[in-house]
PDB file of C-alpha atoms in Angstrom:
ATOM      1  CA  ARG A   1      84.088  89.177 118.851  1.00 60.00           C
ATOM      2  CA  GLY A   2      80.738  87.762 117.768  1.00 57.00           C
ATOM      3  CA  ILE A   3      81.193  89.098 114.255  1.00 66.00           C
ATOM      4  CA  HIS A   4      84.594  87.427 113.968  1.00 66.00           C
ATOM      5  CA  GLU A   5      83.231  84.141 115.276  1.00 62.00           C
ATOM      6  CA  ALA A   6      80.568  84.140 112.539  1.00 68.00           C
ATOM      7  CA  GLY A   7      83.324  83.062 110.159  1.00 71.00           C
ATOM      8  CA  ALA A   8      83.615  83.343 106.406  1.00 84.00           C
ATOM      9  CA  GLU A   9      83.866  80.908 103.514  1.00 88.00           C
ATOM     10  CA  ALA A  10      87.397  82.040 102.666  1.00 94.00           C
ATOM     11  CA  PHE A  11      89.782  84.931 103.106  1.00 96.00           C
ATOM     12  CA  GLY A  12      88.465  87.737 100.924  1.00 95.00           C
ATOM     13  CA  ALA A  13      84.969  86.271 100.754  1.00 93.00           C
ATOM     14  CA  PRO A  14      82.277  88.942 100.866  1.00 89.00           C
ATOM     15  CA  PRO A  15      79.362  88.472 103.263  1.00 85.00           C
ATOM     16  CA  GLU A  16      76.870  85.813 102.195  1.00 85.00           C
ATOM     17  CA  GLY A  17      74.523  87.181  99.564  1.00 86.00           C
ATOM     18  CA  TRP A  18      76.615  90.306  98.897  1.00 85.00           C
ATOM     19  CA  THR A  19      77.332  90.837  95.220  1.00 86.00           C
ATOM     20  CA  GLY A  20      78.351  94.496  95.319  1.00 87.00           C
ATOM     21  CA  LYS A  21      81.771  96.064  95.405  1.00 90.00           C
ATOM     22  CA  ASN A  22      83.905  96.361  98.530  1.00 89.00           C
ATOM     23  CA  TYR A  23      85.274  99.725  99.602  1.00 90.00           C
ATOM     24  CA  ILE A  24      87.534 101.082 102.278  1.00 90.00           C
ATOM     25  CA  GLY A  25      86.517 104.688 102.596  1.00 87.00           C
ATOM     26  CA  ARG A  26      85.826 105.748  99.019  1.00 90.00           C
ATOM     27  CA  VAL A  27      88.378 103.423  97.449  1.00 94.00           C
ATOM     28  CA  GLU A  28      87.317 100.122  95.904  1.00 93.00           C
ATOM     29  CA  GLN A  29      89.270  97.055  96.939  1.00 93.00           C
ATOM     30  CA  ASP A  30      89.260  93.474  95.692  1.00 93.00           C
ATOM     31  CA  CYS A  31      87.507  90.702  97.576  1.00 92.00           C
ATOM     32  CA  ILE A  32      88.517  87.573  95.699  1.00 94.00           C
ATOM     33  CA  PRO A  33      88.183  84.507  97.931  1.00 96.00           C
ATOM     34  CA  THR A  34      91.391  82.616  98.633  1.00 96.00           C
ATOM     35  CA  GLU A  35      92.457  79.920 101.070  1.00 95.00           C
ATOM     36  CA  SER A  36      95.657  81.707 102.173  1.00 96.00           C
ATOM     37  CA  TRP A  37      95.395  84.656 104.530  1.00 96.00           C
ATOM     38  CA  ALA A  38      98.968  85.737 103.717  1.00 97.00           C
ATOM     39  CA  GLN A  39      98.273  85.740  99.990  1.00 97.00           C
ATOM     40  CA  PHE A  40      94.950  87.550 100.374  1.00 97.00           C
ATOM     41  CA  TYR A  41      96.329  90.154 102.770  1.00 97.00           C
ATOM     42  CA  THR A  42      99.422  91.014 100.770  1.00 98.00           C
ATOM     43  CA  GLU A  43      97.956  90.833  97.246  1.00 98.00           C
ATOM     44  CA  GLN A  44      94.496  92.296  97.847  1.00 97.00           C
ATOM     45  CA  ARG A  45      95.007  94.581 100.814  1.00 97.00           C
ATOM     46  CA  VAL A  46      98.562  95.899 101.277  1.00 98.00           C
ATOM     47  CA  LEU A  47     100.292  95.977  97.893  1.00 98.00           C
ATOM     48  CA  PRO A  48      97.527  97.507  95.739  1.00 98.00           C
ATOM     49  CA  PHE A  49      97.420 100.560  97.994  1.00 98.00           C
ATOM     50  CA  ALA A  50     101.148 100.819  98.690  1.00 98.00           C
ATOM     51  CA  ARG A  51     101.915 100.713  94.964  1.00 98.00           C
ATOM     52  CA  ARG A  52      99.548 103.630  94.319  1.00 98.00           C
ATOM     53  CA  ALA A  53     100.730 105.708  97.297  1.00 98.00           C
ATOM     54  CA  ASN A  54     103.630 107.505  95.585  1.00 98.00           C
ATOM     55  CA  LEU A  55     105.991 106.175  98.253  1.00 98.00           C
ATOM     56  CA  HIS A  56     109.721 106.823  98.270  1.00 98.00           C
ATOM     57  CA  PRO A  57     111.282 103.822  96.460  1.00 98.00           C
ATOM     58  CA  GLU A  58     113.034 102.665  99.653  1.00 98.00           C
ATOM     59  CA  ILE A  59     109.738 102.541 101.549  1.00 98.00           C
ATOM     60  CA  LEU A  60     107.925 100.750  98.734  1.00 98.00           C
ATOM     61  CA  GLN A  61     110.751  98.222  98.487  1.00 98.00           C
ATOM     62  CA  LYS A  62     110.529  97.625 102.245  1.00 98.00           C
ATOM     63  CA  VAL A  63     106.752  97.086 102.038  1.00 98.00           C
ATOM     64  CA  GLU A  64     107.104  94.722  99.073  1.00 98.00           C
ATOM     65  CA  LYS A  65     109.830  92.755 100.854  1.00 98.00           C
ATOM     66  CA  ALA A  66     107.726  92.548 104.024  1.00 98.00           C
ATOM     67  CA  CYS A  67     104.798  91.241 101.958  1.00 98.00           C
ATOM     68  CA  GLY A  68     107.043  88.676 100.296  1.00 98.00           C
ATOM     69  CA  ASN A  69     108.181  87.487 103.704  1.00 97.00           C
ATOM     70  CA  ILE A  70     104.603  87.272 104.962  1.00 97.00           C
ATOM     71  CA  VAL A  71     103.801  84.961 102.043  1.00 97.00           C
ATOM     72  CA  LYS A  72     106.982  82.924 102.691  1.00 96.00           C
ATOM     73  CA  HIS A  73     105.791  82.405 106.271  1.00 95.00           C
ATOM     74  CA  ALA A  74     102.176  81.682 105.304  1.00 94.00           C
ATOM     75  CA  ASP A  75     102.238  78.527 107.418  1.00 92.00           C
ATOM     76  CA  ALA A  76     103.266  80.399 110.598  1.00 91.00           C
ATOM     77  CA  PRO A  77     100.923  79.595 113.502  1.00 89.00           C
ATOM     78  CA  GLU A  78      99.767  83.223 113.806  1.00 87.00           C
ATOM     79  CA  PHE A  79      98.521  83.115 110.202  1.00 88.00           C
ATOM     80  CA  ASP A  80      96.870  79.699 110.556  1.00 87.00           C
ATOM     81  CA  VAL A  81      93.436  80.879 111.625  1.00 89.00           C
ATOM     82  CA  PRO A  82      90.086  80.126 110.076  1.00 93.00           C
ATOM     83  CA  PRO A  83      88.654  82.981 108.016  1.00 95.00           C
ATOM     84  CA  ALA A  84      86.752  85.339 110.299  1.00 91.00           C
ATOM     85  CA  ARG A  85      84.069  87.770 109.203  1.00 89.00           C
ATOM     86  CA  ILE A  86      85.775  91.097 109.820  1.00 89.00           C
ATOM     87  CA  HIS A  87      84.529  94.666 109.619  1.00 85.00           C
ATOM     88  CA  GLY A  88      87.505  95.622 107.467  1.00 85.00           C
ATOM     89  CA  ASP A  89      87.474  99.360 108.221  1.00 81.00           C
ATOM     90  CA  LEU A  90      87.189  99.274 111.983  1.00 78.00           C
ATOM     91  CA  TRP A  91      88.532 102.519 113.361  1.00 80.00           C
ATOM     92  CA  ALA A  92      87.159 104.606 116.227  1.00 79.00           C
ATOM     93  CA  GLY A  93      84.950 106.701 113.927  1.00 79.00           C
ATOM     94  CA  ASN A  94      83.127 103.565 112.802  1.00 75.00           C
ATOM     95  CA  VAL A  95      82.362 102.458 116.369  1.00 80.00           C
ATOM     96  CA  LEU A  96      79.478 104.223 118.083  1.00 84.00           C
ATOM     97  CA  PHE A  97      78.932 103.834 121.818  1.00 81.00           C
ATOM     98  CA  SER A  98      75.457 104.355 123.244  1.00 84.00           C
ATOM     99  CA  ALA A  99      73.462 103.426 126.333  1.00 89.00           C
ATOM    100  CA  ASP A 100      72.102 100.471 124.340  1.00 89.00           C
ATOM    101  CA  GLY A 101      75.554  99.157 123.454  1.00 83.00           C
ATOM    102  CA  VAL A 102      78.062  99.359 120.640  1.00 80.00           C
ATOM    103  CA  VAL A 103      77.153  99.831 116.985  1.00 82.00           C
ATOM    104  CA  MET A 104      79.613  99.451 114.112  1.00 77.00           C
ATOM    105  CA  ILE A 105      78.979 101.378 110.906  1.00 74.00           C
ATOM    106  CA  ASP A 106      80.487 101.691 107.414  1.00 71.00           C
ATOM    107  CA  PRO A 107      81.819  98.134 107.037  1.00 78.00           C
ATOM    108  CA  ALA A 108      84.170  96.830 104.385  1.00 85.00           C
ATOM    109  CA  ALA A 109      83.204  93.314 105.464  1.00 87.00           C
ATOM    110  CA  HIS A 110      85.085  90.292 104.147  1.00 92.00           C
ATOM    111  CA  GLY A 111      86.727  87.102 105.317  1.00 94.00           C
ATOM    112  CA  GLY A 112      89.953  88.020 107.067  1.00 94.00           C
ATOM    113  CA  HIS A 113      92.085  87.688 110.181  1.00 94.00           C
ATOM    114  CA  PRO A 114      90.384  89.012 113.338  1.00 90.00           C
ATOM    115  CA  HIS A 115      93.588  90.690 114.485  1.00 92.00           C
ATOM    116  CA  THR A 116      93.323  93.031 111.495  1.00 94.00           C
ATOM    117  CA  ASP A 117      90.257  94.699 113.038  1.00 91.00           C
ATOM    118  CA  LEU A 118      91.929  94.826 116.462  1.00 92.00           C
ATOM    119  CA  ALA A 119      95.095  96.373 115.034  1.00 94.00           C
ATOM    120  CA  MET A 120      93.115  99.006 113.181  1.00 92.00           C
ATOM    121  CA  LEU A 121      91.326  99.940 116.393  1.00 91.00           C
ATOM    122  CA  GLU A 122      94.708 100.344 118.081  1.00 94.00           C
ATOM    123  CA  LEU A 123      96.162 102.357 115.198  1.00 94.00           C
ATOM    124  CA  PHE A 124      93.478 105.010 115.295  1.00 89.00           C
ATOM    125  CA  GLY A 125      92.992 105.101 119.071  1.00 89.00           C
ATOM    126  CA  THR A 126      89.595 103.631 119.801  1.00 86.00           C
ATOM    127  CA  PRO A 127      88.161 104.146 123.277  1.00 84.00           C
ATOM    128  CA  HIS A 128      88.045 101.075 125.520  1.00 84.00           C
ATOM    129  CA  LEU A 129      90.741  99.195 123.578  1.00 89.00           C
ATOM    130  CA  VAL A 130      91.971  97.501 126.757  1.00 91.00           C
ATOM    131  CA  ASP A 131      88.464  96.165 127.360  1.00 89.00           C
ATOM    132  CA  ILE A 132      88.096  95.075 123.739  1.00 85.00           C
ATOM    133  CA  LEU A 133      91.379  93.157 123.857  1.00 89.00           C
ATOM    134  CA  ALA A 134      90.382  91.631 127.205  1.00 89.00           C
ATOM    135  CA  GLY A 135      87.249  90.321 125.504  1.00 85.00           C
ATOM    136  CA  TYR A 136      89.565  88.311 123.268  1.00 81.00           C
ATOM    137  CA  GLY A 137      91.580  87.017 126.198  1.00 81.00           C
ATOM    138  CA  ASP A 138      94.268  89.663 125.629  1.00 67.00           C
ATOM    139  CA  PRO A 139      95.590  88.244 122.342  1.00 79.00           C
ATOM    140  CA  ASP A 140      99.164  88.730 121.229  1.00 88.00           C
ATOM    141  CA  VAL A 141      98.365  90.967 118.259  1.00 90.00           C
ATOM    142  CA  ASP A 142     101.203  91.777 115.865  1.00 95.00           C
ATOM    143  CA  PHE A 143     100.008  95.345 115.403  1.00 95.00           C
ATOM    144  CA  ALA A 144     102.620  96.297 112.783  1.00 97.00           C
ATOM    145  CA  LEU A 145     101.716  93.335 110.591  1.00 97.00           C
ATOM    146  CA  HIS A 146      97.996  93.979 110.706  1.00 96.00           C
ATOM    147  CA  GLN A 147      98.395  97.743 110.312  1.00 97.00           C
ATOM    148  CA  LEU A 148     100.138  97.502 106.943  1.00 98.00           C
ATOM    149  CA  HIS A 149      96.794  97.632 105.124  1.00 97.00           C
ATOM    150  CA  PRO A 150      95.270 100.699 106.805  1.00 96.00           C
ATOM    151  CA  LEU A 151      98.616 102.500 106.684  1.00 98.00           C
ATOM    152  CA  ALA A 152      98.973 101.744 102.959  1.00 98.00           C
ATOM    153  CA  VAL A 153      95.410 102.967 102.368  1.00 97.00           C
ATOM    154  CA  HIS A 154      96.106 106.186 104.269  1.00 97.00           C
ATOM    155  CA  ALA A 155      99.462 106.661 102.534  1.00 98.00           C
ATOM    156  CA  MET A 156      97.580 106.514  99.233  1.00 98.00           C
ATOM    157  CA  THR A 157      94.544 108.590 100.227  1.00 97.00           C
ATOM    158  CA  HIS A 158      96.043 111.049 102.724  1.00 97.00           C
ATOM    159  CA  GLY A 159      99.590 111.371 101.418  1.00 96.00           C
ATOM    160  CA  SER A 160     103.060 111.538 102.831  1.00 97.00           C
ATOM    161  CA  ALA A 161     102.005 111.987 106.453  1.00 97.00           C
ATOM    162  CA  TYR A 162     101.538 108.183 106.542  1.00 98.00           C
ATOM    163  CA  HIS A 163     104.586 107.157 104.515  1.00 98.00           C
ATOM    164  CA  ARG A 164     107.016 106.924 107.428  1.00 98.00           C
ATOM    165  CA  ALA A 165     104.545 104.988 109.592  1.00 98.00           C
ATOM    166  CA  LEU A 166     104.013 102.489 106.762  1.00 98.00           C
ATOM    167  CA  GLY A 167     107.762 102.102 106.314  1.00 98.00           C
ATOM    168  CA  ASP A 168     108.237 101.638 110.059  1.00 98.00           C
ATOM    169  CA  ALA A 169     105.511  98.969 110.193  1.00 98.00           C
ATOM    170  CA  ALA A 170     107.103  97.166 107.235  1.00 98.00           C
ATOM    171  CA  ALA A 171     110.490  97.291 109.004  1.00 98.00           C
ATOM    172  CA  GLU A 172     108.919  95.706 112.114  1.00 97.00           C
ATOM    173  CA  VAL A 173     107.411  92.952 109.974  1.00 97.00           C
ATOM    174  CA  LEU A 174     110.816  92.348 108.363  1.00 97.00           C
ATOM    175  CA  GLN A 175     112.411  92.062 111.803  1.00 96.00           C
ATOM    176  CA  ARG A 176     109.852  89.483 112.879  1.00 94.00           C
ATOM    177  CA  TYR A 177     109.693  87.493 109.646  1.00 92.00           C
ATOM    178  CA  GLY A 178     113.268  87.816 108.415  1.00 83.00           C
ATOM    179  CA  ASN A 179     115.004  90.124 106.011  1.00 58.00           C
TER     180      ASN A 179
END
């Protein structure tokens, strides 16, 4: 939570002083600062990966429509958060537990929505998730919405095993934010 509370200049803003590239795994991703979380998330996180994932046209269309609806609802209260400094690739393998505490490794740090990190932890089954969420006051995280990015990345990098999950997440987003 402390990392998220550190804030960021804008959505997509790299950490202060960082001039290098931003990666998720081995894949470069844009980090162009913007004032709109919905615009940043859809244009720099979800769509670039989904469009390179060799998805079935129906799934890609569903993802693109979900992204369009996210942008249409950019003023929704759940999107109206200040930019948080997020890890950006926060899955269980990047969280190390030791007697001295928790250490996070391999960041793709940028200004984003804190629920994106929480949703990624849930997606890939991190230990102690209940405790982590409790540390946030048990937030109402829209997991499907915030999992579109990691699912699109995995659909592109790991193939068809993630295509259905991405399509299902997009369908959930469409249900919540209109068809």
